[in-house]
Short mmCIF file of C-alpha atoms in Angstrom, two decimals:
data_model
loop_
_atom_site.label_atom_id
_atom_site.label_comp_id
_atom_site.label_asym_id
_atom_site.label_seq_id
_atom_site.Cartn_x
_atom_site.Cartn_y
_atom_site.Cartn_z
CA MET A 1 -94.16 -3.94 -0.26
CA SER A 2 -91.20 -2.03 2.07
CA GLY A 3 -93.59 0.44 2.97
CA PRO A 4 -93.38 -1.25 6.63
CA GLY A 5 -89.97 -1.08 6.22
CA LEU A 6 -90.73 2.65 5.38
CA LEU A 7 -92.98 3.89 8.14
CA VAL A 8 -90.14 1.73 10.54
CA PHE A 9 -87.14 4.13 9.36
CA VAL A 10 -88.68 7.32 8.74
CA THR A 11 -90.06 7.28 12.20
CA MET A 12 -86.83 5.86 14.28
CA LEU A 13 -84.06 6.96 11.51
CA LEU A 14 -84.37 10.21 10.14
CA ALA A 15 -87.05 11.79 13.01
CA PRO A 16 -83.78 11.05 15.90
CA LEU A 17 -81.62 12.20 13.64
CA ALA A 18 -83.21 15.23 12.66
CA LEU A 19 -84.06 16.09 16.35
CA THR A 20 -80.13 15.31 17.05
CA ALA A 21 -79.58 17.57 14.78
CA ILE A 22 -81.98 20.83 15.69
CA LEU A 23 -80.59 19.63 19.48
CA SER A 24 -76.84 21.12 18.27
CA LEU A 25 -78.25 23.84 17.98
CA ASN A 26 -79.87 24.43 21.20
CA VAL A 27 -77.80 26.83 23.82
CA PHE A 28 -76.64 24.58 27.11
CA ASN A 29 -76.96 26.68 30.76
CA GLY A 30 -75.11 24.28 33.24
CA MET A 31 -78.24 26.77 35.97
CA GLU A 32 -80.79 25.65 33.63
CA GLY A 33 -80.11 23.12 30.90
CA ILE A 34 -81.16 22.56 27.67
CA GLN A 35 -82.94 26.51 26.47
CA SER A 36 -84.99 27.43 23.40
CA VAL A 37 -83.27 29.15 22.39
CA TYR A 38 -80.59 28.74 18.80
CA SER A 39 -77.68 29.40 17.29
CA LEU A 40 -73.80 27.73 16.18
CA LYS A 41 -72.04 28.11 19.48
CA ASN A 42 -71.60 24.74 19.79
CA TYR A 43 -70.24 23.90 16.63
CA LEU A 44 -68.08 27.44 17.39
CA GLU A 45 -67.27 26.02 20.84
CA ILE A 46 -65.69 22.39 19.20
CA PHE A 47 -63.53 23.90 16.32
CA SER A 48 -62.13 26.88 19.05
CA ASP A 49 -61.19 24.86 21.83
CA SER A 50 -58.12 23.70 21.92
CA TYR A 51 -59.63 20.65 24.56
CA TYR A 52 -62.05 19.30 21.35
CA LEU A 53 -59.48 19.95 18.72
CA GLU A 54 -57.14 17.37 20.44
CA ILE A 55 -59.67 15.15 21.11
CA PHE A 56 -60.79 14.82 17.04
CA GLY A 57 -57.06 15.17 16.36
CA ARG A 58 -56.01 12.00 18.63
CA THR A 59 -58.88 10.33 16.51
CA ALA A 60 -58.24 10.72 13.58
CA LEU A 61 -54.04 10.06 13.66
CA MET A 62 -54.92 7.48 15.60
CA SER A 63 -57.44 6.06 12.83
CA ALA A 64 -54.56 6.71 10.32
CA ILE A 65 -52.49 4.50 12.39
CA VAL A 66 -54.34 1.88 12.36
CA THR A 67 -55.29 1.85 9.03
CA VAL A 68 -51.96 2.08 7.95
CA LEU A 69 -50.94 -1.22 10.16
CA CYS A 70 -53.71 -2.88 8.96
CA VAL A 71 -52.70 -2.40 5.47
CA VAL A 72 -48.95 -3.59 5.79
CA LEU A 73 -50.66 -6.15 8.31
CA GLY A 74 -53.29 -7.46 6.45
CA VAL A 75 -52.66 -7.55 2.89
CA PRO A 76 -49.67 -9.95 3.44
CA GLU A 77 -51.73 -11.91 5.53
CA THR A 78 -53.73 -12.16 2.66
CA LEU A 79 -51.96 -13.36 0.07
CA ILE A 80 -50.55 -16.34 2.47
CA ILE A 81 -53.75 -17.18 3.04
CA SER A 82 -54.60 -17.07 -0.97
CA ARG A 83 -52.10 -19.25 -1.54
CA MET A 84 -52.36 -21.92 0.46
CA ARG A 85 -54.31 -25.25 -0.39
CA GLY A 86 -58.10 -25.49 -0.36
CA ARG A 87 -58.69 -26.46 3.49
CA TRP A 88 -56.16 -24.47 4.95
CA ARG A 89 -57.69 -21.47 3.11
CA GLY A 90 -61.05 -22.24 4.50
CA VAL A 91 -59.44 -22.84 8.08
CA PHE A 92 -57.46 -19.81 7.90
CA LEU A 93 -59.25 -17.64 7.14
CA LEU A 94 -62.20 -18.86 9.00
CA ILE A 95 -59.87 -18.04 11.83
CA ILE A 96 -59.50 -14.67 11.19
CA LEU A 97 -62.78 -13.62 10.00
CA ALA A 98 -64.36 -15.18 13.09
CA PRO A 99 -63.51 -11.99 15.53
CA LEU A 100 -65.89 -9.97 13.49
CA LEU A 101 -68.60 -12.31 14.91
CA ILE A 102 -67.57 -11.74 18.22
CA SER A 103 -68.42 -8.88 20.79
CA VAL A 104 -66.01 -6.47 20.76
CA VAL A 105 -66.61 -6.28 24.46
CA VAL A 106 -65.24 -10.08 24.54
CA ARG A 107 -62.28 -8.66 22.55
CA THR A 108 -61.46 -5.95 24.15
CA LEU A 109 -61.65 -7.58 27.65
CA GLY A 110 -58.43 -10.07 26.65
CA TRP A 111 -56.45 -7.19 25.66
CA SER A 112 -56.65 -5.91 28.85
CA ILE A 113 -55.28 -8.87 30.54
CA LEU A 114 -52.17 -8.98 27.87
CA MET A 115 -51.95 -5.76 28.82
CA GLY A 116 -51.32 -4.78 32.23
CA ASN A 117 -48.83 -4.98 34.38
CA ASN A 118 -48.44 -8.19 34.74
CA GLY A 119 -50.25 -9.43 32.06
CA LEU A 120 -49.57 -12.18 29.51
CA ILE A 121 -46.65 -9.47 27.38
CA ASN A 122 -44.95 -8.03 29.74
CA LYS A 123 -44.50 -11.02 31.54
CA GLY A 124 -43.43 -12.65 28.35
CA LEU A 125 -41.16 -9.87 27.05
CA MET A 126 -39.42 -9.43 30.78
CA LEU A 127 -38.78 -13.59 30.82
CA PHE A 128 -36.82 -12.99 27.52
CA ASN A 129 -34.97 -10.05 28.93
CA ILE A 130 -35.98 -8.13 26.15
CA ILE A 131 -36.72 -5.44 28.70
CA ASP A 132 -36.44 -4.82 32.52
CA GLU A 133 -39.24 -2.88 33.50
CA PRO A 134 -42.58 -3.52 32.15
CA LEU A 135 -44.11 -1.89 29.61
CA ARG A 136 -46.85 0.51 30.18
CA LEU A 137 -49.47 -0.22 27.29
CA ALA A 138 -52.58 -0.23 29.41
CA PHE A 139 -54.27 3.54 28.85
CA THR A 140 -52.00 4.25 26.50
CA MET A 141 -52.22 5.36 22.61
CA THR A 142 -49.95 2.44 22.04
CA GLY A 143 -52.04 -0.18 23.87
CA VAL A 144 -55.21 0.90 22.21
CA THR A 145 -53.70 1.61 18.68
CA ILE A 146 -53.00 -2.31 19.12
CA ALA A 147 -56.68 -3.82 19.74
CA MET A 148 -58.18 -1.17 17.61
CA VAL A 149 -56.05 -3.08 15.06
CA HIS A 150 -57.02 -6.35 15.90
CA VAL A 151 -60.47 -4.92 15.79
CA MET A 152 -60.21 -3.79 12.00
CA VAL A 153 -58.09 -6.05 10.32
CA PRO A 154 -60.64 -8.63 9.35
CA PHE A 155 -61.78 -5.64 8.09
CA MET A 156 -59.06 -5.25 5.68
CA VAL A 157 -58.68 -8.82 4.70
CA ILE A 158 -62.31 -9.14 3.83
CA SER A 159 -61.67 -6.47 1.02
CA VAL A 160 -58.60 -7.43 -0.22
CA TRP A 161 -59.83 -10.78 -0.05
CA ALA A 162 -63.24 -10.54 -2.49
CA SER A 163 -60.40 -8.46 -5.03
CA LEU A 164 -58.03 -11.37 -5.21
CA GLN A 165 -61.08 -13.46 -5.95
CA LYS A 166 -61.45 -11.45 -9.20
CA LEU A 167 -58.12 -11.82 -9.72
CA ASP A 168 -57.13 -14.25 -12.81
CA PRO A 169 -53.86 -16.65 -12.08
CA GLN A 170 -52.59 -16.92 -15.96
CA VAL A 171 -52.23 -13.38 -15.67
CA GLU A 172 -49.81 -13.07 -13.28
CA ASN A 173 -48.16 -16.52 -15.11
CA ALA A 174 -48.52 -14.73 -18.16
CA GLY A 175 -45.80 -11.94 -16.66
CA LEU A 176 -44.02 -14.78 -15.51
CA SER A 177 -43.70 -16.89 -18.50
CA LEU A 178 -42.90 -13.85 -20.04
CA GLY A 179 -39.50 -13.15 -18.49
CA ALA A 180 -40.83 -10.48 -15.31
CA SER A 181 -39.42 -11.85 -11.75
CA GLN A 182 -41.70 -12.55 -8.84
CA ARG A 183 -41.17 -8.88 -7.99
CA THR A 184 -41.49 -7.49 -10.50
CA VAL A 185 -44.77 -9.60 -11.67
CA PHE A 186 -45.60 -8.41 -8.17
CA ARG A 187 -46.02 -4.77 -8.12
CA ARG A 188 -46.76 -4.34 -11.77
CA VAL A 189 -49.26 -7.16 -12.52
CA VAL A 190 -50.63 -8.27 -8.66
CA LEU A 191 -49.97 -4.90 -6.54
CA PRO A 192 -52.33 -2.67 -9.10
CA GLN A 193 -55.09 -4.72 -9.67
CA LEU A 194 -54.90 -5.64 -5.60
CA LEU A 195 -55.34 -1.38 -5.00
CA PRO A 196 -59.00 -1.05 -5.34
CA GLY A 197 -59.15 -3.14 -2.58
CA ILE A 198 -56.97 -2.10 -0.12
CA LEU A 199 -58.05 1.43 -0.81
CA SER A 200 -61.77 0.21 -0.07
CA GLY A 201 -60.69 -1.60 2.73
CA SER A 202 -58.75 1.33 4.37
CA ILE A 203 -61.86 3.89 3.86
CA ILE A 204 -63.65 0.86 5.84
CA VAL A 205 -61.44 0.37 8.12
CA PHE A 206 -60.61 4.19 8.75
CA ALA A 207 -63.96 5.15 9.54
CA LEU A 208 -65.07 2.14 12.04
CA SER A 209 -62.08 3.57 13.94
CA ALA A 210 -62.47 7.17 13.23
CA SER A 211 -65.95 6.17 15.55
CA ALA A 212 -64.83 3.04 17.67
CA PHE A 213 -66.86 3.04 20.90
CA ALA A 214 -65.67 0.16 23.08
CA THR A 215 -61.95 -0.10 22.60
CA PRO A 216 -60.83 3.47 23.67
CA ALA A 217 -63.31 3.49 25.68
CA LEU A 218 -61.92 0.19 27.63
CA LEU A 219 -58.62 0.28 26.73
CA GLY A 220 -57.58 3.86 26.85
CA GLY A 221 -59.58 5.47 30.55
CA ARG A 222 -60.80 8.42 30.66
CA ARG A 223 -57.28 10.37 29.55
CA LEU A 224 -57.38 8.81 26.51
CA LYS A 225 -60.70 10.54 25.21
CA VAL A 226 -61.31 9.97 21.27
CA VAL A 227 -64.32 11.34 19.75
CA ALA A 228 -66.85 8.76 20.25
CA THR A 229 -66.49 8.61 24.54
CA ALA A 230 -65.98 12.25 24.00
CA ALA A 231 -70.13 12.25 22.36
CA TYR A 232 -70.66 9.68 25.89
CA ASP A 233 -68.90 11.59 28.58
CA GLU A 234 -71.23 14.81 27.08
CA PHE A 235 -74.46 12.50 27.19
CA LEU A 236 -74.28 10.85 29.84
CA ASN A 237 -71.62 12.54 32.58
CA THR A 238 -71.32 16.15 31.67
CA LEU A 239 -75.07 16.45 30.75
CA ASN A 240 -74.37 18.94 27.90
CA TRP A 241 -76.50 17.58 25.44
CA PRO A 242 -77.02 19.89 22.59
CA LEU A 243 -72.14 19.83 22.52
CA GLY A 244 -73.05 15.82 22.90
CA ALA A 245 -75.24 16.10 20.01
CA ALA A 246 -73.06 18.89 18.00
CA ILE A 247 -69.75 15.95 18.29
CA ALA A 248 -72.26 13.36 16.90
CA VAL A 249 -73.40 15.56 13.63
CA VAL A 250 -69.37 16.89 13.29
CA LEU A 251 -69.24 12.63 13.22
CA LEU A 252 -71.57 11.56 11.11
CA VAL A 253 -71.12 14.36 8.79
CA ALA A 254 -67.03 14.10 8.49
CA ASN A 255 -67.85 9.88 7.97
CA ILE A 256 -70.15 10.20 5.71
CA ILE A 257 -67.66 13.13 2.99
CA ILE A 258 -64.72 10.61 4.16
CA ILE A 259 -66.82 7.00 2.98
CA VAL A 260 -68.56 8.71 -0.37
CA GLY A 261 -65.84 11.05 -1.00
CA CYS A 262 -63.12 8.56 -1.15
CA ASN A 263 -65.40 5.99 -2.77
CA ARG A 264 -66.21 8.74 -6.04
CA TRP A 265 -62.11 9.40 -6.42
CA ILE A 266 -61.82 5.21 -6.57
CA GLU A 267 -64.18 5.22 -8.85
CA ARG A 268 -63.38 8.48 -10.48
CA ARG A 269 -59.21 7.12 -10.29
CA PHE A 270 -59.46 3.74 -11.03
CA LYS A 271 -62.22 4.08 -14.81
CA ALA A 272 -59.48 6.33 -16.12
CA VAL A 273 -56.89 3.61 -15.75
CA PHE A 274 -59.21 0.97 -17.17
CA GLU A 275 -60.28 2.71 -19.55
CA GLY A 276 -57.15 4.49 -20.49
CA MET B 1 -49.54 -20.34 -7.82
CA GLN B 2 -46.78 -19.47 -6.22
CA LYS B 3 -46.10 -21.32 -3.20
CA ASN B 4 -45.80 -19.68 0.80
CA SER B 5 -41.74 -18.83 1.29
CA PRO B 6 -40.81 -20.41 4.95
CA LEU B 7 -40.56 -16.22 6.00
CA ALA B 8 -43.81 -16.46 4.71
CA LEU B 9 -45.70 -18.97 7.19
CA VAL B 10 -43.38 -17.78 10.14
CA TYR B 11 -45.24 -14.64 9.39
CA HIS B 12 -48.84 -16.12 8.71
CA ALA B 13 -48.05 -17.82 12.30
CA LEU B 14 -47.24 -14.91 14.05
CA PHE B 15 -50.59 -12.99 12.57
CA ILE B 16 -52.66 -16.14 13.46
CA THR B 17 -51.38 -15.79 16.90
CA PHE B 18 -52.35 -11.91 17.37
CA ILE B 19 -55.82 -12.85 16.20
CA LEU B 20 -55.97 -15.10 18.80
CA ALA B 21 -54.12 -14.43 21.64
CA PRO B 22 -56.60 -11.79 22.75
CA LEU B 23 -59.91 -14.45 22.41
CA ALA B 24 -57.45 -17.77 24.42
CA VAL B 25 -56.45 -15.06 27.02
CA VAL B 26 -59.92 -15.09 28.38
CA VAL B 27 -60.59 -18.23 27.77
CA ALA B 28 -58.44 -19.49 29.56
CA VAL B 29 -57.85 -16.47 32.76
CA ALA B 30 -61.62 -18.84 32.87
CA PHE B 31 -60.25 -22.04 34.35
CA THR B 32 -59.04 -20.11 36.92
CA ASP B 33 -59.55 -21.66 40.73
CA LYS B 34 -58.65 -18.08 42.42
CA GLY B 35 -60.41 -15.11 42.92
CA PHE B 36 -58.88 -13.01 40.89
CA ILE B 37 -57.05 -12.76 37.37
CA SER B 38 -54.22 -14.57 36.86
CA PHE B 39 -51.97 -16.25 34.16
CA PRO B 40 -50.84 -18.82 33.86
CA THR B 41 -52.48 -20.13 36.63
CA ASP B 42 -51.98 -23.54 39.07
CA GLY B 43 -55.31 -24.39 39.52
CA LEU B 44 -57.38 -25.40 37.57
CA SER B 45 -61.26 -24.66 38.09
CA LEU B 46 -64.30 -24.19 37.49
CA ARG B 47 -66.26 -22.18 39.95
CA TRP B 48 -66.37 -19.04 38.05
CA PHE B 49 -68.18 -20.60 34.66
CA ARG B 50 -70.46 -21.50 38.52
CA ALA B 51 -70.57 -18.27 39.50
CA ILE B 52 -72.35 -16.85 36.35
CA LEU B 53 -75.46 -18.32 37.67
CA ASP B 54 -75.82 -16.89 41.12
CA ALA B 55 -75.04 -13.15 39.66
CA THR B 56 -78.53 -11.98 38.93
CA GLU B 57 -77.47 -8.70 36.87
CA ILE B 58 -75.75 -11.13 34.31
CA MET B 59 -78.26 -13.61 34.24
CA SER B 60 -80.97 -11.58 33.71
CA ALA B 61 -78.71 -9.10 30.88
CA PHE B 62 -77.73 -12.22 29.28
CA TRP B 63 -81.78 -13.28 29.14
CA PHE B 64 -83.19 -10.40 28.02
CA SER B 65 -80.56 -9.61 25.29
CA ALA B 66 -81.72 -12.97 24.59
CA LYS B 67 -85.20 -12.35 24.16
CA LEU B 68 -84.66 -8.50 22.39
CA GLY B 69 -82.37 -10.09 19.31
CA LEU B 70 -85.23 -12.93 18.67
CA ALA B 71 -87.52 -9.59 18.15
CA ALA B 72 -85.55 -7.18 16.83
CA ALA B 73 -84.20 -10.46 14.28
CA SER B 74 -87.70 -11.26 13.14
CA ILE B 75 -89.24 -7.85 12.81
CA ALA B 76 -86.05 -7.08 10.91
CA ILE B 77 -86.88 -9.88 8.34
CA ALA B 78 -90.39 -9.50 8.32
CA LEU B 79 -89.95 -5.83 7.09
CA ALA B 80 -86.66 -7.38 5.02
CA VAL B 81 -88.27 -9.64 3.25
CA PRO B 82 -91.04 -7.88 1.62
CA ALA B 83 -88.53 -4.80 0.79
CA ALA B 84 -85.75 -7.25 -0.63
CA LEU B 85 -88.89 -8.87 -3.00
CA ALA B 86 -89.86 -5.99 -4.38
CA ILE B 87 -86.35 -3.86 -4.86
CA THR B 88 -85.43 -7.68 -6.40
CA ARG B 89 -88.63 -7.65 -9.04
CA TYR B 90 -90.18 -4.16 -9.80
CA ARG B 91 -87.63 -0.92 -11.33
CA PHE B 92 -90.08 1.39 -9.53
CA ALA B 93 -88.48 5.74 -8.87
CA GLY B 94 -86.55 5.74 -6.04
CA ARG B 95 -85.44 2.12 -5.81
CA GLU B 96 -81.97 2.67 -5.56
CA VAL B 97 -82.19 5.65 -3.10
CA LEU B 98 -84.90 3.02 -1.03
CA MET B 99 -81.79 0.96 -1.01
CA ALA B 100 -79.18 3.13 0.10
CA PHE B 101 -81.85 4.18 3.24
CA PHE B 102 -82.33 0.97 4.41
CA MET B 103 -77.69 0.79 3.80
CA SER B 104 -77.62 3.90 5.19
CA PRO B 105 -77.23 2.18 9.32
CA LEU B 106 -73.52 0.90 8.22
CA MET B 107 -72.18 4.58 6.95
CA ILE B 108 -73.89 6.05 10.89
CA PRO B 109 -71.93 6.03 13.50
CA HIS B 110 -73.17 3.96 16.10
CA VAL B 111 -72.35 6.25 19.12
CA VAL B 112 -74.90 8.63 16.29
CA LEU B 113 -77.03 6.37 16.32
CA GLY B 114 -76.73 6.04 20.29
CA ALA B 115 -77.38 10.01 20.47
CA ALA B 116 -80.12 10.27 17.85
CA PHE B 117 -82.28 7.89 19.92
CA LEU B 118 -81.42 8.94 23.43
CA ARG B 119 -82.38 12.36 22.44
CA PHE B 120 -85.63 10.49 20.95
CA PHE B 121 -86.84 8.76 23.33
CA ASN B 122 -86.59 12.01 26.27
CA ILE B 123 -88.77 14.02 23.80
CA ALA B 124 -91.46 11.48 23.24
CA GLY B 125 -90.81 9.90 27.02
CA LEU B 126 -89.86 5.94 25.45
CA SER B 127 -87.18 5.58 27.22
CA GLY B 128 -86.94 1.74 29.68
CA SER B 129 -89.35 0.03 27.00
CA PHE B 130 -88.88 -3.30 25.17
CA PHE B 131 -90.57 -2.35 22.22
CA TRP B 132 -88.38 1.03 21.44
CA LEU B 133 -84.90 -0.48 22.23
CA MET B 134 -86.40 -3.38 20.56
CA PHE B 135 -86.91 -1.18 17.16
CA THR B 136 -83.42 0.76 17.63
CA HIS B 137 -81.90 -2.98 17.41
CA VAL B 138 -83.65 -3.31 13.70
CA ILE B 139 -82.41 -0.44 12.84
CA CYS B 140 -79.74 -1.42 13.04
CA ILE B 141 -79.96 -4.68 11.95
CA MET B 142 -82.15 -3.97 8.60
CA PRO B 143 -78.52 -3.80 6.59
CA TYR B 144 -76.91 -7.16 7.81
CA ALA B 145 -81.09 -8.99 6.95
CA LEU B 146 -81.62 -7.30 3.87
CA ARG B 147 -78.29 -7.52 1.84
CA MET B 148 -79.12 -11.73 3.26
CA VAL B 149 -82.52 -11.60 1.79
CA LEU B 150 -81.59 -9.55 -1.04
CA SER B 151 -78.70 -12.58 -1.72
CA ALA B 152 -80.95 -15.36 -2.18
CA ALA B 153 -83.97 -12.92 -3.83
CA THR B 154 -81.35 -12.07 -6.62
CA GLY B 155 -80.50 -16.01 -7.95
CA MET B 156 -84.53 -17.31 -7.29
CA ASN B 157 -85.40 -18.91 -10.29
CA ARG B 158 -89.19 -17.23 -10.88
CA GLU B 159 -90.59 -19.74 -13.28
CA ILE B 160 -91.68 -21.94 -10.22
CA GLU B 161 -94.19 -18.90 -8.95
CA HIS B 162 -95.56 -18.24 -12.80
CA ALA B 163 -95.86 -22.72 -13.13
CA GLY B 164 -97.75 -22.26 -9.14
CA LEU B 165 -100.40 -19.62 -9.43
CA SER B 166 -101.30 -20.86 -13.77
CA LEU B 167 -101.86 -24.20 -11.86
CA GLY B 168 -104.37 -21.62 -9.66
CA ALA B 169 -102.92 -21.64 -6.42
CA SER B 170 -103.98 -18.38 -4.58
CA ARG B 171 -100.98 -15.30 -4.74
CA SER B 172 -100.72 -16.21 -0.56
CA THR B 173 -100.87 -19.93 -1.11
CA VAL B 174 -97.65 -19.27 -3.76
CA PHE B 175 -95.71 -16.88 -1.46
CA LEU B 176 -96.41 -19.22 1.41
CA ARG B 177 -95.67 -22.85 -0.60
CA ILE B 178 -92.93 -21.37 -3.06
CA THR B 179 -91.06 -18.24 -2.46
CA VAL B 180 -90.60 -18.52 1.29
CA PRO B 181 -88.93 -21.85 0.81
CA MET B 182 -86.80 -20.41 -1.70
CA LEU B 183 -85.93 -17.95 0.30
CA MET B 184 -85.01 -20.43 3.41
CA ALA B 185 -81.66 -20.48 3.44
CA GLY B 186 -81.19 -15.89 2.82
CA ILE B 187 -84.09 -15.66 5.64
CA ALA B 188 -82.69 -18.05 7.98
CA GLY B 189 -78.82 -17.06 7.67
CA GLY B 190 -79.86 -13.34 7.41
CA TRP B 191 -82.20 -13.72 10.99
CA MET B 192 -79.48 -16.11 12.62
CA LEU B 193 -77.24 -13.08 11.28
CA SER B 194 -78.88 -10.26 12.51
CA PHE B 195 -79.72 -11.77 16.30
CA ILE B 196 -75.84 -11.90 16.82
CA GLN B 197 -75.59 -8.36 15.67
CA SER B 198 -78.45 -7.24 18.41
CA PHE B 199 -77.03 -9.27 20.93
CA ASP B 200 -73.61 -8.35 20.19
CA GLU B 201 -74.64 -4.49 20.03
CA LEU B 202 -72.94 -2.23 22.23
CA THR B 203 -71.84 1.13 21.81
CA MET B 204 -76.11 2.15 20.19
CA THR B 205 -77.91 0.57 23.17
CA VAL B 206 -75.16 1.51 26.06
CA PHE B 207 -77.18 5.31 24.84
CA VAL B 208 -80.16 3.99 25.42
CA ALA B 209 -80.99 1.28 28.02
CA THR B 210 -81.32 1.73 31.35
CA PRO B 211 -81.46 -0.46 34.29
CA GLY B 212 -84.37 -2.16 33.75
CA THR B 213 -83.32 -2.28 30.26
CA MET B 214 -80.11 -3.78 30.45
CA THR B 215 -78.10 -5.93 27.51
CA LEU B 216 -75.44 -8.24 28.12
CA PRO B 217 -72.91 -6.43 26.27
CA VAL B 218 -73.55 -2.95 28.37
CA ALA B 219 -74.26 -4.69 31.77
CA MET B 220 -70.64 -6.86 30.72
CA TYR B 221 -69.27 -3.07 29.69
CA ASN B 222 -70.50 -0.95 32.93
CA HIS B 223 -68.69 -4.14 35.23
CA ILE B 224 -65.33 -3.98 33.02
CA ALA B 225 -65.20 -0.53 33.75
CA GLN B 226 -66.03 -1.30 37.12
CA THR B 227 -63.06 -4.13 38.11
CA ILE B 228 -62.10 -6.59 35.40
CA ASP B 229 -63.09 -10.10 37.43
CA PRO B 230 -62.10 -14.09 36.61
CA LEU B 231 -66.56 -13.58 35.76
CA VAL B 232 -66.17 -11.07 33.25
CA THR B 233 -63.63 -14.21 31.58
CA SER B 234 -66.27 -16.98 32.21
CA VAL B 235 -69.28 -14.71 30.86
CA SER B 236 -67.05 -13.82 27.85
CA THR B 237 -66.34 -17.98 27.27
CA VAL B 238 -70.01 -19.40 27.05
CA LEU B 239 -70.27 -16.00 24.65
CA ILE B 240 -66.67 -16.90 22.27
CA VAL B 241 -68.22 -20.81 22.81
CA GLY B 242 -71.68 -19.69 22.16
CA THR B 243 -70.33 -17.81 18.26
CA LEU B 244 -68.71 -20.14 17.18
CA VAL B 245 -72.10 -23.10 17.34
CA LEU B 246 -74.32 -20.17 15.84
CA MET B 247 -71.12 -19.50 13.31
CA VAL B 248 -70.83 -23.21 12.61
CA ILE B 249 -75.44 -23.50 11.21
CA LEU B 250 -74.58 -19.93 9.43
CA ASP B 251 -71.83 -21.87 7.98
CA LYS B 252 -74.21 -25.23 7.02
CA LEU B 253 -77.05 -22.92 6.32
CA VAL B 254 -75.67 -20.45 3.67
CA GLY B 255 -71.66 -20.90 3.71
CA LEU B 256 -70.11 -18.60 5.95
CA GLU B 257 -67.80 -16.75 3.01
CA LYS B 258 -71.31 -15.58 1.50
CA VAL B 259 -72.05 -14.53 5.13
CA LEU B 260 -68.90 -12.65 6.16
CA ILE B 261 -67.68 -11.82 2.43
CA GLY B 262 -70.35 -11.45 -0.21
CA LYS B 263 -72.07 -8.66 -1.04
CA GLY B 264 -75.31 -9.83 -2.03
#
């Protein structure tokens, strides 16, 4: 019964991915285009040229910062919402999650209006004399990071919320009635139970940030290239498809290693905790 | 249950402001009467909403995206229903693998999918075709469609189907008159979620869109990459409102929490 779906997936997913993997091994020549000679030259270029290493490094650093910020900002907010009363809880959860369904282009547009030299952020900060000169936010790492956190933080909230639902409030009350302070109960009882949710949220946020395209492309511009925009440029600007394909393959493999590897690690780690 | 401290509520207010600010500013700027982005603006006008109707590129991209989303979501659901029934009802070798295969587009960065489809279309000579672009969207949205149908199929009471069969109904009658209606909430919810995902898809489509197969997000991306004018903010406002309407319907159908948080 899943035959038709399987057929579509094999022709439209496996075949294109296989073709891309083959393409990444083709040699490219600026004059004659794609050659039917195969080598690992493109991969060697990515792993030895400081230009590409910088792009991969910048992407990893940015994703790591975005992930940390999503944890630091998203986890407390999820806890605050979970303590609210019924109706408010639903409303605010909706406000935070609704942007997930609104186009990333629209959300990024909002940030680029806010972040311009005459944007609301700079006007506001100057009005209250917090700064004298406009901050440069557009086309900077800071600006891209802020907008990325906005795009990614709902995923963290979802993940932490899901693990909060499994939490038994009686355990928290038991801790309190046995004389532990609020702080101790949070640190020793609540937080350890939320940790799997926080970690799996972090994996999702990191993986999505590392392959994000629209926000870095529109807010970072040409100078702040990340892996996704670099692959795009190789395919649609420089037209060096084999190199673009090699970048895509590296991104895909790194993504799968991070997702599968981290999930395995979390499962093992927390199995040990629960059994011990 | 603990109460939130005043400090927590201040933090909460800041967080909600952070979430809403970029959307609010887009909507606010769209009502300007100026020919450029100005905020706060002193004159209100609907001229930029009127201008959408005259922007032929935006309008044709909008209709193209709507058609693409309708077709891709329908095909994804048509593939997801039998697949979900097979996965929930039968134990067969490779069941887990099949499920992982259908869910795999969630794990593949859309840039990689875009590059792969571009190469595939290039070799097979398929670029510029609505039909084949539609299938690239089917791949991207299939995980969402399958997840929603699966969650409906998992909780389904099969006794009613057996009753239908034992009372002499044919298999196809049972499927159309009993199975499909019972899965309807999952099918409708999955269809809408898939439609939204297809309509919003940018990163993959930007690789394979041609002037003749231009979707709205790609057209807007190209526009914003050149210049930001009030036109893109009024189009964005329409999109925000449209998405909110669909969200209310989704909430009535299956409950938004299930759509956004439920793991099926």
